[in-house]
CSV table of C-alpha atoms and ligand atoms in Angstrom, one decimal:
chain,number,residue,atom,x,y,z
A,1,MET,CA,-66.8,1.6,-8.3
A,2,ILE,CA,-66.6,1.9,-4.6
A,3,GLY,CA,-65.4,-1.7,-4.4
A,4,THR,CA,-62.4,-1.1,-6.7
A,5,ARG,CA,-61.4,2.0,-4.7
A,6,LEU,CA,-61.4,0.0,-1.5
A,7,ILE,CA,-59.3,-2.7,-3.1
A,8,THR,CA,-56.8,-0.1,-4.4
A,9,ALA,CA,-56.6,1.5,-1.0
A,10,ALA,CA,-56.0,-1.9,0.6
A,11,VAL,CA,-53.3,-2.7,-2.0
A,12,LEU,CA,-51.7,0.7,-1.4
A,13,LEU,CA,-51.7,0.2,2.4
A,14,CYS,CA,-50.1,-3.2,1.9
A,15,THR,CA,-47.4,-2.0,-0.3
A,16,THR,CA,-46.7,1.0,1.9
A,17,GLN,CA,-46.2,-1.4,4.8
A,18,VAL,CA,-43.8,-3.6,2.8
A,19,TRP,CA,-42.0,-0.5,1.6
A,20,ALA,CA,-41.6,0.7,5.2
A,21,GLY,CA,-40.3,-2.7,6.1
A,22,GLY,CA,-42.9,-3.3,8.8
A,23,SER,CA,-44.4,-6.5,7.6
A,24,GLY,CA,-41.7,-9.0,8.1
A,25,GLN,CA,-42.1,-10.4,4.6
A,26,ALA,CA,-38.9,-11.2,2.6
A,27,ASN,CA,-38.9,-7.8,0.7
A,28,GLY,CA,-39.4,-5.9,4.0
A,29,GLY,CA,-36.4,-7.6,5.6
A,30,GLN,CA,-34.2,-6.7,2.7
A,31,ALA,CA,-35.3,-3.1,2.8
A,32,ASN,CA,-34.6,-3.0,6.5
A,33,ASP,CA,-31.1,-4.3,6.0
A,34,ASP,CA,-30.4,-1.9,3.2
A,35,LEU,CA,-31.6,1.0,5.4
A,36,ARG,CA,-29.5,-0.1,8.3
A,37,LYS,CA,-26.5,-0.4,6.0
A,38,ALA,CA,-27.1,3.0,4.5
A,39,GLU,CA,-27.4,4.6,7.9
A,40,ALA,CA,-24.2,2.9,9.1
A,41,TYR,CA,-22.4,4.0,6.0
A,42,HIS,CA,-23.5,7.7,6.4
A,43,ALA,CA,-22.7,7.6,10.1
A,44,ALA,CA,-19.2,6.4,9.2
A,45,ARG,CA,-18.8,8.8,6.4
A,46,TRP,CA,-19.7,11.7,8.7
A,47,ASP,CA,-17.8,10.4,11.6
A,48,PRO,CA,-16.4,13.4,13.6
A,49,ILE,CA,-12.9,11.8,13.3
A,50,HIS,CA,-12.8,13.2,9.8
A,51,PHE,CA,-13.0,16.8,11.0
A,52,LYS,CA,-11.4,19.3,13.3
A,53,PRO,CA,-10.7,19.1,16.2
A,54,ALA,CA,-10.9,15.3,16.4
A,55,ILE,CA,-8.8,14.6,13.3
A,56,ASP,CA,-5.8,16.3,14.9
A,57,LYS,CA,-5.6,13.8,17.7
A,58,ALA,CA,-6.6,10.7,15.6
A,59,LYS,CA,-4.2,7.8,15.7
A,60,ASP,CA,-3.5,5.8,12.6
A,61,GLU,CA,-5.0,2.7,14.1
A,62,GLN,CA,-8.3,4.5,14.4
A,63,CYS,CA,-8.4,5.5,10.7
A,64,LEU,CA,-7.2,2.1,9.6
A,65,ALA,CA,-10.0,0.4,11.5
A,66,CYS,CA,-12.2,1.5,8.6
A,67,HIS,CA,-9.6,2.2,5.9
A,68,GLN,CA,-7.3,-0.8,6.0
A,69,GLU,CA,-7.8,-1.1,2.2
A,70,ILE,CA,-5.4,1.8,1.6
A,71,LEU,CA,-2.5,-0.4,2.9
A,72,ASP,CA,-3.8,-3.7,1.5
A,73,ARG,CA,-4.4,-2.5,-2.1
A,74,ARG,CA,-1.7,-3.3,-4.7
A,75,VAL,CA,-1.0,-1.7,-8.1
A,76,LEU,CA,-2.4,-3.5,-11.1
A,77,PRO,CA,0.0,-6.2,-12.5
A,78,LYS,CA,-0.6,-4.7,-15.9
A,79,THR,CA,-1.6,-1.3,-17.2
A,80,PRO,CA,-5.1,-1.2,-18.9
A,81,ALA,CA,-3.1,-1.2,-22.2
A,82,GLY,CA,-1.4,-4.4,-21.2
A,83,VAL,CA,2.1,-3.2,-20.2
A,84,PRO,CA,3.4,-5.3,-17.2
A,85,ALA,CA,4.1,-3.1,-14.2
A,86,GLU,CA,7.6,-4.7,-13.7
A,87,GLU,CA,8.7,-3.6,-17.1
A,88,THR,CA,8.0,0.1,-16.6
A,89,LEU,CA,10.2,2.6,-14.7
A,90,ALA,CA,9.2,6.2,-14.2
A,91,TRP,CA,12.0,8.8,-13.9
A,92,TYR,CA,11.7,9.1,-10.2
A,93,GLN,CA,12.1,5.3,-9.8
A,94,THR,CA,15.7,5.6,-11.1
A,95,LEU,CA,17.0,7.2,-7.9
A,96,THR,CA,19.3,4.7,-6.2
A,97,THR,CA,17.0,4.7,-3.2
A,98,TYR,CA,14.1,3.2,-5.1
A,99,GLU,CA,13.5,-0.3,-4.0
A,100,GLY,CA,11.3,-3.2,-4.8
A,101,PRO,CA,8.4,-3.6,-7.2
A,102,GLN,CA,5.9,-0.8,-7.9
A,103,GLU,CA,3.8,0.1,-4.9
A,104,THR,CA,0.7,2.3,-4.3
A,105,PHE,CA,1.0,5.9,-3.2
A,106,HIS,CA,0.0,5.2,0.5
A,107,ARG,CA,2.4,2.3,0.8
A,108,ARG,CA,5.3,4.4,-0.6
A,109,HIS,CA,4.7,6.9,2.2
A,110,LEU,CA,3.9,4.6,5.1
A,111,VAL,CA,5.3,1.1,4.8
A,112,THR,CA,8.0,0.7,2.2
A,113,SER,CA,11.5,0.3,3.6
A,114,LEU,CA,12.7,3.8,2.7
A,115,ALA,CA,9.5,5.3,4.1
A,116,LYS,CA,9.9,3.5,7.4
A,117,GLN,CA,13.6,4.3,7.6
A,118,VAL,CA,13.5,8.1,7.2
A,119,MET,CA,9.9,9.1,7.7
A,120,ASN,CA,7.2,9.0,10.3
A,121,LEU,CA,4.2,10.2,8.3
A,122,LYS,CA,0.8,9.7,9.9
A,123,CYS,CA,-2.7,9.9,8.3
A,124,ASN,CA,-3.3,13.3,9.8
A,125,THR,CA,0.1,14.7,8.6
A,126,CYS,CA,-1.6,14.9,5.2
A,127,HIS,CA,-5.4,14.5,5.9
A,128,GLN,CA,-6.6,17.6,7.7
A,129,GLY,CA,-10.4,17.1,7.1
A,130,HIS,CA,-12.3,16.9,3.9
A,131,ASP,CA,-15.8,17.8,2.7
A,132,PRO,CA,-17.6,14.5,2.3
A,133,ARG,CA,-20.2,16.0,-0.1
A,134,GLU,CA,-18.1,18.2,-2.3
A,135,GLU,CA,-16.2,16.9,-5.3
A,136,ALA,CA,-15.2,20.6,-5.9
A,137,SER,CA,-14.6,22.9,-3.0
A,138,GLY,CA,-16.5,26.0,-2.3
A,139,SER,CA,-19.3,25.1,-4.7
A,140,SER,CA,-22.1,26.3,-2.4
A,141,ALA,CA,-22.8,29.1,0.0
A,142,THR,CA,-22.8,26.8,2.9
A,143,ALA,CA,-19.6,24.9,2.0
A,144,GLN,CA,-17.0,25.0,4.8
A,145,PRO,CA,-14.1,27.0,3.4
A,146,ASP,CA,-11.4,25.3,5.4
A,147,LEU,CA,-12.2,21.8,4.1
A,148,THR,CA,-10.5,20.3,1.1
A,149,MET,CA,-12.2,18.2,-1.6
A,150,ARG,CA,-12.7,14.5,-1.0
A,151,LYS,CA,-9.4,12.7,-1.8
A,152,VAL,CA,-7.4,15.9,-1.8
A,153,VAL,CA,-4.8,17.2,0.6
A,154,ASP,CA,-3.1,20.5,0.8
A,155,PRO,CA,-0.3,20.3,-1.8
A,156,GLN,CA,2.0,22.5,0.3
A,157,ILE,CA,2.6,19.3,2.3
A,158,CYS,CA,3.7,17.4,-0.8
A,159,LEU,CA,5.9,20.4,-1.8
A,160,MET,CA,8.1,20.0,1.3
A,161,CYS,CA,9.5,16.7,-0.1
A,162,HIS,CA,8.7,17.0,-3.8
A,163,GLY,CA,9.8,20.6,-4.6
A,164,LYS,CA,12.6,21.7,-6.9
A,165,PHE,CA,16.2,21.8,-5.8
A,166,ASP,CA,16.9,25.4,-4.9
A,167,ALA,CA,20.4,25.9,-6.5
A,168,GLN,CA,20.0,29.7,-6.5
A,169,VAL,CA,19.6,29.9,-2.7
A,170,MET,CA,22.6,27.6,-2.3
A,171,GLY,CA,24.9,29.6,-4.7
A,172,ILE,CA,25.3,26.5,-6.8
A,173,PRO,CA,25.8,27.0,-10.6
A,174,GLY,CA,23.0,24.7,-11.8
A,175,ASP,CA,20.6,22.0,-10.8
A,176,TRP,CA,22.1,19.1,-8.8
A,177,TYR,CA,21.9,16.9,-11.8
A,178,GLN,CA,24.5,19.1,-13.4
A,179,SER,CA,26.5,20.2,-10.4
A,180,ALA,CA,26.6,17.2,-8.2
A,181,LYS,CA,30.1,16.2,-9.6
A,182,LEU,CA,31.6,19.5,-8.5
A,183,PHE,CA,30.8,18.6,-4.9
A,184,ASN,CA,31.7,15.0,-5.0
A,185,ASN,CA,28.0,14.1,-5.2
A,186,ASP,CA,27.8,15.0,-1.5
A,187,CYS,CA,25.4,17.4,0.1
A,188,LEU,CA,27.3,17.3,3.3
A,189,THR,CA,30.3,19.0,1.6
A,190,CYS,CA,28.4,22.1,2.7
A,191,HIS,CA,25.7,20.8,5.0
A,192,LYS,CA,28.1,19.5,7.6
A,193,THR,CA,28.3,23.1,8.7
A,194,ILE,CA,25.4,25.0,7.0
A,195,ARG,CA,21.7,24.7,8.1
A,196,THR,CA,22.6,21.9,10.5
A,197,ASN,CA,19.6,22.4,12.7
A,198,ARG,CA,17.2,20.5,10.5
A,199,HIS,CA,14.4,17.9,10.3
A,200,GLN,CA,13.2,18.3,14.0
A,201,VAL,CA,9.6,17.6,13.1
A,202,ASN,CA,7.2,14.9,14.0
A,203,PHE,CA,6.9,13.3,10.6
A,204,LEU,CA,10.6,12.7,10.0
A,205,LYS,CA,13.3,10.7,11.6
A,206,PRO,CA,16.2,13.2,11.8
A,207,GLU,CA,19.0,10.8,13.1
A,208,ALA,CA,18.2,8.1,10.6
A,209,ILE,CA,18.2,10.8,7.8
A,210,GLU,CA,21.7,12.0,8.7
A,211,GLN,CA,23.0,8.5,8.9
A,212,ALA,CA,21.5,7.4,5.5
A,213,GLY,CA,22.4,10.8,3.9
A,214,ALA,CA,26.0,10.5,4.9
A,215,GLU,CA,26.3,7.2,3.1
A,216,ASN,CA,24.3,8.3,0.0
A,217,SER,CA,23.3,11.8,-0.9
A,218,ASP,CA,20.5,10.5,-3.1
A,219,VAL,CA,18.6,10.1,0.2
A,220,CYS,CA,18.9,13.9,0.7
A,221,PHE,CA,18.4,14.7,-2.9
A,222,GLY,CA,15.3,12.5,-3.1
A,223,CYS,CA,13.4,14.8,-0.8
A,224,HIS,CA,15.0,18.0,-2.1
A,225,GLY,CA,14.6,17.9,-5.9
A,226,GLY,CA,15.3,14.3,-6.9
A,227,ARG,CA,11.6,13.4,-6.9
A,228,ALA,CA,10.2,16.8,-7.8
A,229,TRP,CA,6.6,17.0,-8.7
A,230,PHE,CA,6.7,20.8,-8.7
A,231,ARG,CA,8.6,23.4,-10.7
A,232,VAL,CA,9.0,25.6,-7.6
A,233,SER,CA,10.9,25.0,-4.4
A,234,TYR,CA,9.5,24.9,-0.9
A,235,PRO,CA,10.4,28.0,1.2
A,236,TYR,CA,11.8,26.1,4.1
A,237,PRO,CA,11.7,27.7,7.6
A,238,ARG,CA,15.3,28.9,8.3
A,239,HIS,CA,16.2,27.6,11.7
A,240,PRO,CA,19.2,29.3,13.3
A,241,TRP,CA,22.2,27.0,13.5
A,242,PRO,CA,25.6,27.3,15.1
A,243,GLY,CA,27.5,29.7,12.9
A,244,SER,CA,24.4,31.4,11.4
A,245,GLU,CA,25.0,34.7,13.2
A,246,GLY,CA,25.7,36.7,10.0
A,247,PRO,CA,23.4,39.1,8.1
A,248,VAL,CA,20.2,37.4,6.9
A,249,PRO,CA,20.3,37.1,3.0
A,250,ASP,CA,17.6,39.0,1.1
A,251,TRP,CA,15.7,35.8,0.0
A,252,ALA,CA,15.4,34.7,3.6
A,253,LYS,CA,14.0,38.0,5.1
A,254,ASP,CA,10.4,36.8,5.0
A,255,ARG,CA,11.1,33.2,6.0
A,256,PRO,CA,9.8,31.8,9.3
A,257,THR,CA,12.5,30.5,11.6
A,258,GLU,CA,10.4,27.6,12.9
A,259,SER,CA,8.3,24.8,11.4
A,260,PRO,CA,4.5,25.1,11.4
A,261,ALA,CA,3.2,24.5,15.0
A,262,ARG,CA,1.5,21.2,14.3
A,263,PHE,CA,4.7,19.7,13.1
A,264,ARG,CA,6.9,20.9,15.9
A,265,LEU,CA,8.0,18.5,18.6
A,266,ASP,CA,7.2,21.0,21.4
A,267,THR,CA,3.8,22.1,20.1
A,268,GLY,CA,2.5,19.3,17.9
A,269,PRO,CA,0.0,16.7,19.0
A,270,GLU,CA,2.7,14.5,20.7
A,271,ALA,CA,4.0,17.4,22.9
A,272,GLN,CA,3.7,16.9,26.6
A,273,PRO,CA,1.0,19.1,28.2
A,274,ALA,CA,3.5,20.7,30.5
A,275,GLN,CA,5.7,21.6,27.5
A,276,LYS,CA,2.7,23.0,25.7
A,277,GLU,CA,1.8,25.2,28.7
A,278,ARG,CA,5.3,26.6,28.9
A,279,GLN,CA,5.2,27.3,25.2
A,280,GLU,CA,1.8,29.1,25.5
A,281,LYS,CA,3.0,31.2,28.5
A,282,ALA,CA,6.2,32.1,26.7
A,283,SER,CA,4.3,33.4,23.6
B,301,HEC,C1,-16.1,4.6,11.3
B,301,HEC,C2,-15.3,4.3,10.1
B,301,HEC,C3,-14.3,5.4,9.7
B,301,HEC,C4,-13.3,6.0,10.4
B,301,HEC,C5,-12.9,5.7,11.8
B,301,HEC,C6,-12.6,6.8,9.4
B,301,HEC,N1,-13.2,6.8,8.2
B,301,HEC,FE1,-12.7,7.9,6.6
B,301,HEC,N2,-14.4,7.4,5.6
B,301,HEC,C7,-15.3,6.4,6.1
B,301,HEC,C8,-16.4,6.3,5.1
B,301,HEC,C9,-17.6,5.3,5.2
B,301,HEC,C10,-16.1,7.2,4.0
B,301,HEC,C11,-16.8,7.4,2.7
B,301,HEC,C12,-16.2,6.5,1.7
B,301,HEC,C13,-16.9,6.6,0.3
B,301,HEC,O1,-17.8,7.4,0.1
B,301,HEC,O2,-16.4,5.9,-0.6
B,301,HEC,C14,-14.8,7.8,4.4
B,301,HEC,C15,-14.2,8.8,3.6
B,301,HEC,C16,-12.9,9.2,3.8
B,301,HEC,C17,-12.1,10.0,2.9
B,301,HEC,C18,-12.6,10.5,1.6
B,301,HEC,C19,-12.4,9.6,0.5
B,301,HEC,C20,-13.6,9.2,-0.2
B,301,HEC,O3,-13.6,8.1,-0.9
B,301,HEC,O4,-14.7,9.9,-0.1
B,301,HEC,C21,-10.9,10.2,3.4
B,301,HEC,C22,-9.7,10.9,2.8
B,301,HEC,C23,-10.9,9.5,4.7
B,301,HEC,N3,-12.1,9.0,4.9
B,301,HEC,C24,-9.8,9.5,5.6
B,301,HEC,C25,-9.9,9.1,6.9
B,301,HEC,C26,-8.9,9.4,7.9
B,301,HEC,C27,-7.6,10.1,7.7
B,301,HEC,C28,-9.4,8.8,9.1
B,301,HEC,C29,-8.7,8.9,10.5
B,301,HEC,C30,-8.5,10.3,11.0
B,301,HEC,C31,-10.7,8.2,8.8
B,301,HEC,N4,-11.0,8.4,7.5
B,301,HEC,C32,-11.4,7.6,9.8
B,301,HEC,C33,-15.2,5.7,7.3
B,301,HEC,C34,-14.3,6.0,8.3
B,302,HEC,C1,1.7,11.7,2.2
B,302,HEC,C2,0.3,12.1,2.5
B,302,HEC,C3,-0.7,11.1,2.9
B,302,HEC,C4,-0.7,10.3,4.0
B,302,HEC,C5,0.5,10.1,5.0
B,302,HEC,C6,-1.9,9.6,4.0
B,302,HEC,N1,-2.7,9.9,2.9
B,302,HEC,FE1,-4.5,9.2,2.4
B,302,HEC,N2,-4.5,10.3,0.7
B,302,HEC,C7,-3.5,11.2,0.4
B,302,HEC,C8,-3.8,11.7,-1.0
B,302,HEC,C9,-3.0,12.7,-1.7
B,302,HEC,C10,-5.0,11.0,-1.4
B,302,HEC,C11,-5.7,11.1,-2.8
B,302,HEC,C12,-5.0,10.0,-3.6
B,302,HEC,C13,-5.8,9.5,-4.8
B,302,HEC,O1,-6.9,10.0,-5.0
B,302,HEC,O2,-5.3,8.6,-5.4
B,302,HEC,C14,-5.4,10.1,-0.3
B,302,HEC,C15,-6.5,9.3,-0.4
B,302,HEC,C16,-7.0,8.7,0.7
B,302,HEC,C17,-8.3,8.0,0.8
B,302,HEC,C18,-9.3,7.9,-0.3
B,302,HEC,C19,-9.3,6.5,-0.9
B,302,HEC,C20,-8.2,6.3,-1.9
B,302,HEC,O3,-7.5,5.3,-1.7
B,302,HEC,O4,-8.0,7.1,-2.8
B,302,HEC,C21,-8.4,7.4,2.0
B,302,HEC,C22,-9.6,6.6,2.6
B,302,HEC,C23,-7.2,7.8,2.8
B,302,HEC,N3,-6.4,8.5,1.9
B,302,HEC,C24,-6.9,7.4,4.1
B,302,HEC,C25,-5.7,7.5,4.7
B,302,HEC,C26,-5.3,6.9,5.9
B,302,HEC,C27,-6.2,6.1,6.8
B,302,HEC,C28,-4.0,7.2,6.2
B,302,HEC,C29,-3.1,6.8,7.3
B,302,HEC,C30,-3.0,5.3,7.5
B,302,HEC,C31,-3.5,8.0,5.1
B,302,HEC,N4,-4.6,8.2,4.2
B,302,HEC,C32,-2.3,8.6,5.0
B,302,HEC,C33,-2.4,11.6,1.1
B,302,HEC,C34,-2.0,10.9,2.3
B,303,HEC,C1,8.0,13.7,4.4
B,303,HEC,C2,8.3,13.7,3.0
B,303,HEC,C3,7.2,13.4,2.0
B,303,HEC,C4,6.0,14.0,1.9
B,303,HEC,C5,5.4,15.0,2.8
B,303,HEC,C6,5.4,13.5,0.7
B,303,HEC,N1,6.2,12.6,0.1
B,303,HEC,FE1,5.9,11.6,-1.7
B,303,HEC,N2,7.6,10.5,-1.4
B,303,HEC,C7,8.5,10.7,-0.4
B,303,HEC,C8,9.5,9.6,-0.5
B,303,HEC,C9,10.7,9.5,0.5
B,303,HEC,C10,9.1,8.8,-1.5
B,303,HEC,C11,9.9,7.5,-2.0
B,303,HEC,C12,9.5,6.4,-1.2
B,303,HEC,C13,10.2,5.1,-1.7
B,303,HEC,O1,11.0,5.1,-2.6
B,303,HEC,O2,9.8,4.0,-1.1
B,303,HEC,C14,7.9,9.4,-2.1
B,303,HEC,C15,7.3,8.9,-3.3
B,303,HEC,C16,6.2,9.5,-3.9
B,303,HEC,C17,5.6,9.0,-5.1
B,303,HEC,C18,6.1,7.8,-5.9
B,303,HEC,C19,5.3,6.6,-5.6
B,303,HEC,C20,5.6,5.4,-6.4
B,303,HEC,O3,4.7,5.0,-7.1
B,303,HEC,O4,6.8,5.0,-6.4
B,303,HEC,C21,4.6,9.9,-5.4
B,303,HEC,C22,3.7,9.9,-6.6
B,303,HEC,C23,4.6,10.9,-4.3
B,303,HEC,N3,5.6,10.6,-3.4
B,303,HEC,C24,3.6,11.9,-4.2
B,303,HEC,C25,3.4,12.7,-3.1
B,303,HEC,C26,2.3,13.5,-2.9
B,303,HEC,C27,1.2,13.8,-3.9
B,303,HEC,C28,2.4,14.1,-1.6
B,303,HEC,C29,1.4,15.0,-0.9
B,303,HEC,C30,0.1,14.5,-0.7
B,303,HEC,C31,3.6,13.5,-1.0
B,303,HEC,N4,4.2,12.7,-2.0
B,303,HEC,C32,4.1,13.9,0.2
B,303,HEC,C33,8.4,11.7,0.6
B,303,HEC,C34,7.4,12.5,0.8
B,304,HEC,C1,28.1,24.4,-2.3
B,304,HEC,C2,27.5,24.1,-1.0
B,304,HEC,C3,26.2,23.3,-0.9
B,304,HEC,C4,25.9,22.1,-1.4
B,304,HEC,C5,26.8,21.1,-2.1
B,304,HEC,C6,24.5,21.8,-1.1
B,304,HEC,N1,24.0,22.9,-0.4
B,304,HEC,FE1,22.1,23.1,0.3
B,304,HEC,N2,22.5,25.0,0.9
B,304,HEC,C7,23.7,25.6,0.7
B,304,HEC,C8,23.6,27.0,1.2
B,304,HEC,C9,24.7,28.1,1.2
B,304,HEC,C10,22.2,27.2,1.6
B,304,HEC,C11,21.5,28.4,2.2
B,304,HEC,C12,22.0,28.7,3.6
B,304,HEC,C13,21.3,29.8,4.2
B,304,HEC,O1,20.2,29.6,4.7
B,304,HEC,O2,21.9,30.9,4.3
B,304,HEC,C14,21.6,25.9,1.4
B,304,HEC,C15,20.2,25.6,1.7
B,304,HEC,C16,19.6,24.3,1.5
B,304,HEC,C17,18.3,24.0,1.9
B,304,HEC,C18,17.2,25.0,2.4
B,304,HEC,C19,16.7,25.9,1.2
B,304,HEC,C20,15.8,26.9,1.6
B,304,HEC,O3,15.1,27.5,0.8
B,304,HEC,O4,15.7,27.3,2.8
B,304,HEC,C21,18.1,22.7,1.6
B,304,HEC,C22,16.8,22.0,1.7
B,304,HEC,C23,19.3,22.2,1.1
B,304,HEC,N3,20.2,23.2,1.1
B,304,HEC,C24,19.5,20.9,0.7
B,304,HEC,C25,20.6,20.4,0.0
B,304,HEC,C26,20.7,19.1,-0.5
B,304,HEC,C27,19.7,18.0,-0.4
B,304,HEC,C28,22.0,19.0,-1.1
B,304,HEC,C29,22.5,17.9,-1.9
B,304,HEC,C30,21.7,17.3,-2.9
B,304,HEC,C31,22.6,20.3,-0.9
B,304,HEC,N4,21.8,21.1,-0.3
B,304,HEC,C32,23.9,20.6,-1.4
B,304,HEC,C33,24.8,25.1,0.3
B,304,HEC,C34,25.0,23.9,-0.3
B,305,HEC,C1,12.2,12.1,3.9
B,305,HEC,C2,12.4,13.4,3.3
B,305,HEC,C3,13.7,14.2,3.6
B,305,HEC,C4,15.0,13.7,3.6
B,305,HEC,C5,15.5,12.3,3.3
B,305,HEC,C6,15.9,14.8,3.8
B,305,HEC,N1,15.1,15.9,4.0
B,305,HEC,FE1,15.9,17.8,4.4
B,305,HEC,N2,14.0,18.4,4.8
B,305,HEC,C7,12.8,17.7,4.6
B,305,HEC,C8,11.7,18.5,5.1
B,305,HEC,C9,10.2,18.0,5.1
B,305,HEC,C10,12.2,19.7,5.7
B,305,HEC,C11,11.4,20.8,6.3
B,305,HEC,C12,11.1,20.4,7.8
B,305,HEC,C13,10.7,21.6,8.6
B,305,HEC,O1,9.5,22.1,8.5
B,305,HEC,O2,11.4,22.0,9.5
B,305,HEC,C14,13.6,19.7,5.4
B,305,HEC,C15,14.5,20.7,5.7
B,305,HEC,C16,15.9,20.7,5.3
B,305,HEC,C17,16.8,21.9,5.4
B,305,HEC,C18,16.4,23.2,6.0
B,305,HEC,C19,16.8,23.3,7.4
B,305,HEC,C20,16.2,24.3,8.3
B,305,HEC,O3,16.7,25.5,8.4
B,305,HEC,O4,15.2,24.0,8.9
B,305,HEC,C21,18.0,21.5,5.0
B,305,HEC,C22,19.3,22.3,4.9
B,305,HEC,C23,17.9,20.1,4.6
B,305,HEC,N3,16.6,19.7,4.8
B,305,HEC,C24,18.9,19.3,4.1
B,305,HEC,C25,18.9,17.9,4.0
B,305,HEC,C26,20.0,17.1,3.9
B,305,HEC,C27,21.5,17.6,3.8
B,305,HEC,C28,19.6,15.8,3.8
B,305,HEC,C29,20.4,14.5,3.8
B,305,HEC,C30,21.3,14.3,4.9
B,305,HEC,C31,18.1,15.9,3.9
B,305,HEC,N4,17.8,17.2,4.0
B,305,HEC,C32,17.3,14.8,3.8
B,305,HEC,C33,12.7,16.4,4.1
B,305,HEC,C34,13.8,15.6,3.9
């Protein structure tokens, strides 16, 4: 009896050693590698760059050092049901600005030709920190309330470029699809002189937008109703413009007159420190 117990203890000791990876045997080496990989994975997953304040200063190259796959990945050549991608067109792909074969979400916002021409989106324009553990936000007492779920960004950001065309505010009889003809299909019929102080934010290219929009109003419409994912419009800040000195219309009474601080050229992450100081003193 005592003999068997001793043997059991010895076997246990042996296996514990192998399990802890201390013995240098084949299995132990494997376990060690797995452990190291798991540690590296968790360290990367919890890398402070995913959270405030580090994420606000993160450069795209830093994120891409670990996440290059989001630009390399391509859409499936065929849907799971067997429909070839090149034979399908969604409604938003019929805008005249839509170019090339189908592309992934990230590529359409970062590297396709229209994206590069008129936008300057960065990872942290959209990604503002997420909860690595939570599939659903706020599901525990210790969850951080200001973090979004994994793979989710604040939809207000999307709404800025994918909201409904606000015909009511513009005093236009109906949606642009119906009324474009009345105005020669040209937004600049009015916007040469109305709300001309626009797009001065760090994720857009204002001069390129005006140039492209003057040639083809679908460029403008694309971000202001032509690719609408929402049934509401974005309440844009109403920047004063030369000629705007009249009474403020009722709908605009609660509107900000400047873009959110992190997007502004004088207060965003690219702002010169001296500029920032002046700004802080002034406010
Ligand atoms: C050191 C490597 C590393 C860096 C740098 C890094 N990440 Fe990550 N990130 C990870 C890992 C690992 C995960 C977990 C992936 C998983 O569980 O599939 C992750 C998860 C994410 C997720 C959640 C998606 C998911 O699948 O859970 C997002 C969004 C994300 N990262 C964005 C960013 C952004 C934006 C930056 C730059 C500000 C960044 N990451 C920088 C390694 C990194
Ligand atoms: C226009 C806003 C936007 C920009 C810009 C953006 N992302 Fe995302 N990202 C999203 C959204 C929305 C999702 C969720 C998409 C999904 O689940 O399919 C996402 C998902 C991810 C994921 C999860 C993995 C995946 O593919 O679903 C990673 C990692 C990630 N983004 C990294 C980045 C990095 C790195 C950059 C900069 C090079 C970047 N993102 C730029 C909005 C953006
Ligand atoms: C700064 C403006 C801007 C923001 C912010 C923005 N988008 Fe876009 N989005 C565009 C433009 C422009 C295109 C068309 C790009 C092209 O045709 O190459 C586009 C295209 C798309 C497409 C079509 C992709 C395809 O398969 O062709 C989807 C889906 C989309 N956006 C969803 C979103 C979501 C979700 C968000 C928020 C996370 C978002 N967008 C934020 C401007 C924006
Ligand atoms: C008939 C003249 C007219 C035409 C044509 C027109 N707009 Fe407007 N737009 C206006 C007026 C008026 C306002 C509100 C001005 C103010 O703030 O008092 C406005 C406001 C806007 C706003 C800001 C809305 C808000 O809620 O603050 C956007 C964005 C806009 N127009 C985009 C466009 C685009 C894109 C087109 C072409 C597809 C277009 N407009 C065509 C007259 C026009
Ligand atoms: C790539 C997307 C994109 C394109 C293209 C675009 N816009 Fe915009 N526009 C935006 C965004 C985002 C804002 C809000 C920016 C901010 O926060 O100040 C905006 C704001 C505006 C405003 C409100 C101005 C104010 O008071 O701040 C008007 C008017 C407007 N756009 C008209 C146009 C016209 C006209 C064109 C074509 C010449 C055009 N947009 C093309 C994305 C776009």
